[in-house]
Short mmCIF file of C-alpha atoms in Angstrom, two decimals:
data_model
loop_
_atom_site.label_atom_id
_atom_site.label_comp_id
_atom_site.label_asym_id
_atom_site.label_seq_id
_atom_site.Cartn_x
_atom_site.Cartn_y
_atom_site.Cartn_z
CA UNK A 1 -2.82 15.96 16.53
CA UNK A 2 -3.66 13.35 14.22
CA UNK A 3 -0.93 12.28 11.65
CA UNK A 4 -2.66 11.27 8.26
CA UNK A 5 -0.88 9.50 5.54
CA UNK A 6 -2.78 9.46 2.32
CA UNK A 7 -2.58 7.04 -0.54
CA UNK A 8 -3.10 9.53 -3.26
CA UNK A 9 -2.83 6.95 -6.07
CA UNK A 10 -6.13 5.63 -5.03
CA UNK A 11 -7.82 8.88 -5.16
CA UNK A 12 -6.27 9.91 -8.58
CA UNK A 13 -7.57 6.78 -10.28
CA UNK A 14 -11.06 6.81 -8.65
CA UNK A 15 -11.61 10.56 -9.76
CA UNK A 16 -10.50 9.93 -13.09
CA UNK A 17 -12.28 6.81 -13.89
CA UNK A 18 -15.53 8.41 -12.12
CA UNK A 19 -15.37 11.23 -14.43
CA UNK A 20 -14.48 9.45 -17.74
CA UNK A 21 -17.36 10.67 -19.67
CA UNK A 22 -17.04 14.19 -18.14
CA UNK A 23 -14.92 17.18 -18.80
CA UNK A 24 -11.37 17.40 -17.03
CA UNK A 25 -12.65 20.20 -14.66
CA UNK A 26 -15.12 17.61 -13.21
CA UNK A 27 -12.30 15.09 -12.50
CA UNK A 28 -10.55 17.68 -10.60
CA UNK A 29 -13.43 18.51 -8.70
CA UNK A 30 -13.78 14.99 -7.74
CA UNK A 31 -10.43 14.88 -6.51
CA UNK A 32 -11.23 17.77 -4.09
CA UNK A 33 -14.43 16.22 -3.18
CA UNK A 34 -12.71 12.95 -2.02
CA UNK A 35 -9.95 14.82 -0.27
CA UNK A 36 -12.29 17.09 1.54
CA UNK A 37 -14.41 14.23 2.70
CA UNK A 38 -11.29 12.31 3.69
CA UNK A 39 -10.14 15.26 5.96
CA UNK A 40 -13.42 15.56 7.69
CA UNK A 41 -13.45 11.89 8.40
CA UNK A 42 -9.69 11.66 9.63
CA UNK A 43 -9.30 15.13 11.59
CA UNK A 44 -11.22 17.02 14.10
CA UNK A 45 -11.65 20.55 12.06
CA UNK A 46 -9.69 22.47 14.61
CA UNK A 47 -6.59 20.30 14.33
CA UNK A 48 -6.35 20.20 10.55
CA UNK A 49 -3.58 21.99 8.94
CA UNK A 50 -2.66 20.76 5.36
CA UNK A 51 1.09 20.19 5.14
CA UNK A 52 1.67 20.14 8.82
CA UNK A 53 0.25 16.81 9.84
CA UNK A 54 -1.12 15.45 6.72
CA UNK A 55 0.95 13.97 3.97
CA UNK A 56 -0.20 12.80 0.41
CA UNK A 57 1.83 10.46 -1.75
CA UNK A 58 1.82 9.70 -5.53
CA UNK A 59 3.85 7.01 -7.25
CA UNK A 60 6.17 8.75 -9.71
CA UNK A 61 8.68 7.23 -12.24
CA UNK A 62 10.93 4.15 -11.90
CA UNK A 63 10.14 1.30 -9.80
CA UNK A 64 12.80 -1.01 -8.38
CA UNK A 65 10.27 -3.94 -8.21
CA UNK A 66 10.23 -3.97 -11.99
CA UNK A 67 13.96 -4.89 -11.96
CA UNK A 68 13.53 -7.60 -9.39
CA UNK A 69 10.51 -9.47 -10.94
CA UNK A 70 11.54 -12.56 -12.95
CA UNK A 71 8.97 -14.86 -12.27
CA UNK A 72 6.13 -12.79 -13.81
CA UNK A 73 6.22 -9.12 -15.14
CA UNK A 74 5.41 -6.79 -12.16
CA UNK A 75 1.99 -5.23 -12.54
CA UNK A 76 1.95 -6.92 -16.03
CA UNK A 77 -1.80 -7.08 -16.10
CA UNK A 78 -2.95 -3.40 -15.24
CA UNK A 79 -5.82 -2.27 -17.44
CA UNK A 80 -5.31 1.10 -19.64
CA UNK A 81 -5.07 4.43 -17.52
CA UNK A 82 -8.13 6.63 -17.50
CA UNK A 83 -7.96 9.73 -19.76
CA UNK A 84 -7.98 12.31 -16.88
CA UNK A 85 -5.46 10.61 -14.77
CA UNK A 86 -2.78 13.39 -15.56
CA UNK A 87 -5.10 15.92 -14.51
CA UNK A 88 -6.34 14.38 -11.34
CA UNK A 89 -2.62 13.72 -10.31
CA UNK A 90 -2.00 17.50 -11.07
CA UNK A 91 -4.78 18.51 -8.76
CA UNK A 92 -3.38 16.46 -5.94
CA UNK A 93 -0.05 18.14 -6.30
CA UNK A 94 -1.13 21.60 -7.04
CA UNK A 95 -4.14 21.66 -4.63
CA UNK A 96 -3.37 19.02 -1.82
CA UNK A 97 0.35 19.23 -1.74
CA UNK A 98 0.89 15.62 -2.72
CA UNK A 99 4.44 14.43 -3.05
CA UNK A 100 5.55 12.46 -6.18
CA UNK A 101 7.84 9.48 -5.29
CA UNK A 102 10.23 8.24 -7.62
CA UNK A 103 12.17 4.87 -7.70
CA UNK A 104 9.74 3.23 -5.46
CA UNK A 105 5.85 3.53 -4.80
CA UNK A 106 3.67 5.74 -2.76
CA UNK A 107 2.96 2.66 -0.60
CA UNK A 108 6.76 2.51 0.40
CA UNK A 109 6.62 6.38 1.27
CA UNK A 110 3.64 5.74 3.34
CA UNK A 111 5.57 2.74 5.27
CA UNK A 112 8.60 4.74 5.75
CA UNK A 113 6.80 7.78 7.19
CA UNK A 114 4.69 5.35 9.27
CA UNK A 115 7.73 3.90 10.64
CA UNK A 116 9.21 7.21 11.43
CA UNK A 117 6.17 8.22 13.33
CA UNK A 118 6.34 5.07 15.32
CA UNK A 119 2.85 3.96 13.98
CA UNK A 120 1.12 7.06 15.38
CA UNK A 121 -0.84 8.00 12.29
CA UNK A 122 -3.78 7.09 10.31
CA UNK A 123 -3.22 5.43 6.99
CA UNK A 124 -5.89 6.38 4.45
CA UNK A 125 -6.28 3.89 1.59
CA UNK A 126 -8.32 1.26 0.17
CA UNK A 127 -5.04 -0.74 -0.69
CA UNK A 128 -5.07 -3.90 1.55
CA UNK A 129 -1.10 -4.15 0.87
CA UNK A 130 -0.67 -1.45 3.38
CA UNK A 131 -2.27 -3.66 6.19
CA UNK A 132 1.35 -4.85 6.80
CA UNK A 133 2.27 -1.58 8.21
CA UNK A 134 1.58 -0.91 11.81
CA UNK A 135 -0.67 1.82 12.50
CA UNK A 136 -4.56 2.86 12.22
CA UNK A 137 -5.91 2.09 8.88
CA UNK A 138 -8.92 3.80 7.44
CA UNK A 139 -10.57 2.61 4.38
CA UNK A 140 -12.34 5.76 3.03
CA UNK A 141 -14.60 3.72 0.50
CA UNK A 142 -15.95 1.25 2.81
CA UNK A 143 -15.55 3.60 5.72
CA UNK A 144 -13.82 1.06 7.81
CA UNK A 145 -11.15 1.37 10.59
CA UNK A 146 -8.55 -1.17 11.31
CA UNK A 147 -5.69 -1.11 13.99
CA UNK A 148 -2.52 -3.03 12.91
CA UNK A 149 0.16 -3.76 15.27
CA UNK A 150 3.72 -5.25 14.39
CA UNK A 151 2.62 -8.81 14.84
CA UNK A 152 -0.42 -8.36 12.73
CA UNK A 153 1.42 -6.57 9.94
CA UNK A 154 4.02 -9.53 9.94
CA UNK A 155 1.29 -12.11 9.82
CA UNK A 156 -0.31 -10.09 6.74
CA UNK A 157 2.78 -10.12 4.95
CA UNK A 158 3.54 -13.90 5.31
CA UNK A 159 -0.01 -14.67 4.22
CA UNK A 160 0.63 -12.79 1.18
CA UNK A 161 3.90 -14.45 0.42
CA UNK A 162 1.85 -17.78 0.30
CA UNK A 163 -1.10 -16.38 -1.74
CA UNK A 164 0.72 -13.87 -3.67
CA UNK A 165 -1.08 -10.68 -5.25
CA UNK A 166 -3.00 -10.90 -8.23
CA UNK A 167 -3.41 -7.24 -8.52
CA UNK A 168 0.33 -6.62 -8.91
CA UNK A 169 0.74 -10.01 -10.85
CA UNK A 170 2.96 -11.51 -7.92
CA UNK A 171 2.71 -15.39 -7.95
CA UNK A 172 2.64 -16.81 -4.57
CA UNK A 173 2.48 -20.85 -4.01
CA UNK A 174 0.19 -22.13 -6.52
CA UNK A 175 -2.98 -23.36 -5.21
CA UNK A 176 -2.70 -21.56 -1.81
CA UNK A 177 -5.40 -19.23 -1.06
CA UNK A 178 -6.11 -17.30 2.18
CA UNK A 179 -7.73 -20.13 4.07
CA UNK A 180 -4.91 -22.55 3.32
CA UNK A 181 -2.28 -19.91 4.39
CA UNK A 182 -4.08 -19.57 7.49
CA UNK A 183 -3.74 -23.21 8.35
CA UNK A 184 -0.16 -23.30 7.15
CA UNK A 185 0.73 -20.79 9.91
CA UNK A 186 -1.16 -22.27 12.58
CA UNK A 187 0.96 -22.70 15.55
CA UNK A 188 3.58 -20.15 14.36
CA UNK A 189 4.19 -17.36 17.01
CA UNK A 190 7.37 -15.76 15.39
CA UNK A 191 8.65 -14.54 12.08
CA UNK A 192 11.23 -17.02 12.17
CA UNK A 193 8.76 -19.85 12.48
CA UNK A 194 6.60 -18.26 9.48
CA UNK A 195 9.60 -17.86 7.39
CA UNK A 196 10.51 -21.68 7.93
CA UNK A 197 6.93 -22.48 7.20
CA UNK A 198 6.96 -20.42 4.04
CA UNK A 199 9.98 -21.91 3.01
CA UNK A 200 8.59 -25.53 3.13
CA UNK A 201 5.62 -24.24 1.20
CA UNK A 202 7.86 -23.18 -1.36
CA UNK A 203 9.53 -26.54 -1.59
CA UNK A 204 12.69 -25.17 -0.47
CA UNK A 205 13.08 -22.68 -3.20
CA UNK A 206 14.59 -19.75 -1.33
CA UNK A 207 15.15 -17.66 -4.45
CA UNK A 208 11.65 -17.71 -5.47
CA UNK A 209 10.60 -16.85 -1.80
CA UNK A 210 12.94 -14.06 -1.70
CA UNK A 211 11.81 -12.49 -4.96
CA UNK A 212 8.27 -12.38 -3.97
CA UNK A 213 8.87 -11.29 -0.67
CA UNK A 214 10.95 -8.38 -1.84
CA UNK A 215 8.24 -7.49 -4.33
CA UNK A 216 5.49 -7.77 -1.73
CA UNK A 217 7.25 -6.05 1.23
CA UNK A 218 6.64 -2.26 1.78
CA UNK A 219 9.67 -0.53 2.76
CA UNK A 220 10.09 0.88 6.41
CA UNK A 221 13.26 2.75 5.66
CA UNK A 222 14.66 4.32 2.58
CA UNK A 223 16.50 1.85 0.21
CA UNK A 224 15.44 -1.02 2.17
CA UNK A 225 15.35 -4.46 0.61
CA UNK A 226 13.59 -7.30 2.52
CA UNK A 227 15.85 -9.96 4.15
CA UNK A 228 14.82 -13.22 5.76
CA UNK A 229 14.83 -13.25 9.51
CA UNK A 230 17.63 -14.75 11.43
CA UNK A 231 16.63 -18.38 12.10
#
C-alpha cells in the first residue's frame, strides 16, 4: 500500500490563484480536481483509502523560523494572498482531511512523517525544498518522479546552505549559485566534509551558517533544531 504525503499548501494556493476571477465555489472545485487527479496518479484505485495511507498537511499559525531569522525577514517578500485562499484551505480540511500544522510548516510535518515511515512514501509537492527529505517525490505539476536517498537529501540541503532560498528570503553566501555550490563540494563524501566546506565559504561565520541552516532544514522529529555534524 502506497503512503502519500501531500503538501496541501501548494494545492490551496494554486486553486485560489487559478479561480481569482471566479466564484468561491469554483475555487473549491479546483481543489477537488487537483486532489482527485493527484490520488489517481499516486495510488492504484483499489488501494486508495482516504485517511488511512494518505496525509494532507497545511501550514497553520506560528512559525519558529520567524523568531530565528535576523539576517533577513523570513518570507519577507511574499506577494499578497489570493482572495479565495481561506475557502480553498477550508475545502482541504473539510473534504480531504488536511491537518493544520501550528508552530512549524507543513513541510516540517511531511519531513517528520516521512522519517516515521522510513522514507517508504510518495511526497507530493512542487516545492523543491522537500528534496532534502528521503523518499519518492512527485511533482504533480510537471508530472515528474524523483527518488531521493539520504546522501542525495544531505547534498541538496548543503547546496541550499550556499545558494540560499530567494522564495523564503534566506540569504546564503553572496555570489554563490547552484553551479558554484556544486564545484565547492567536489570531492566531499560526508556531511562533515560538506559542513567544513560550507563554513569556509561563509568565511568562518558559524553563527550565520547556523541561522541559515536552521531556517532551511526541514524537521525529521518534533521540535528538532538543526545542529552541525560532529567534526
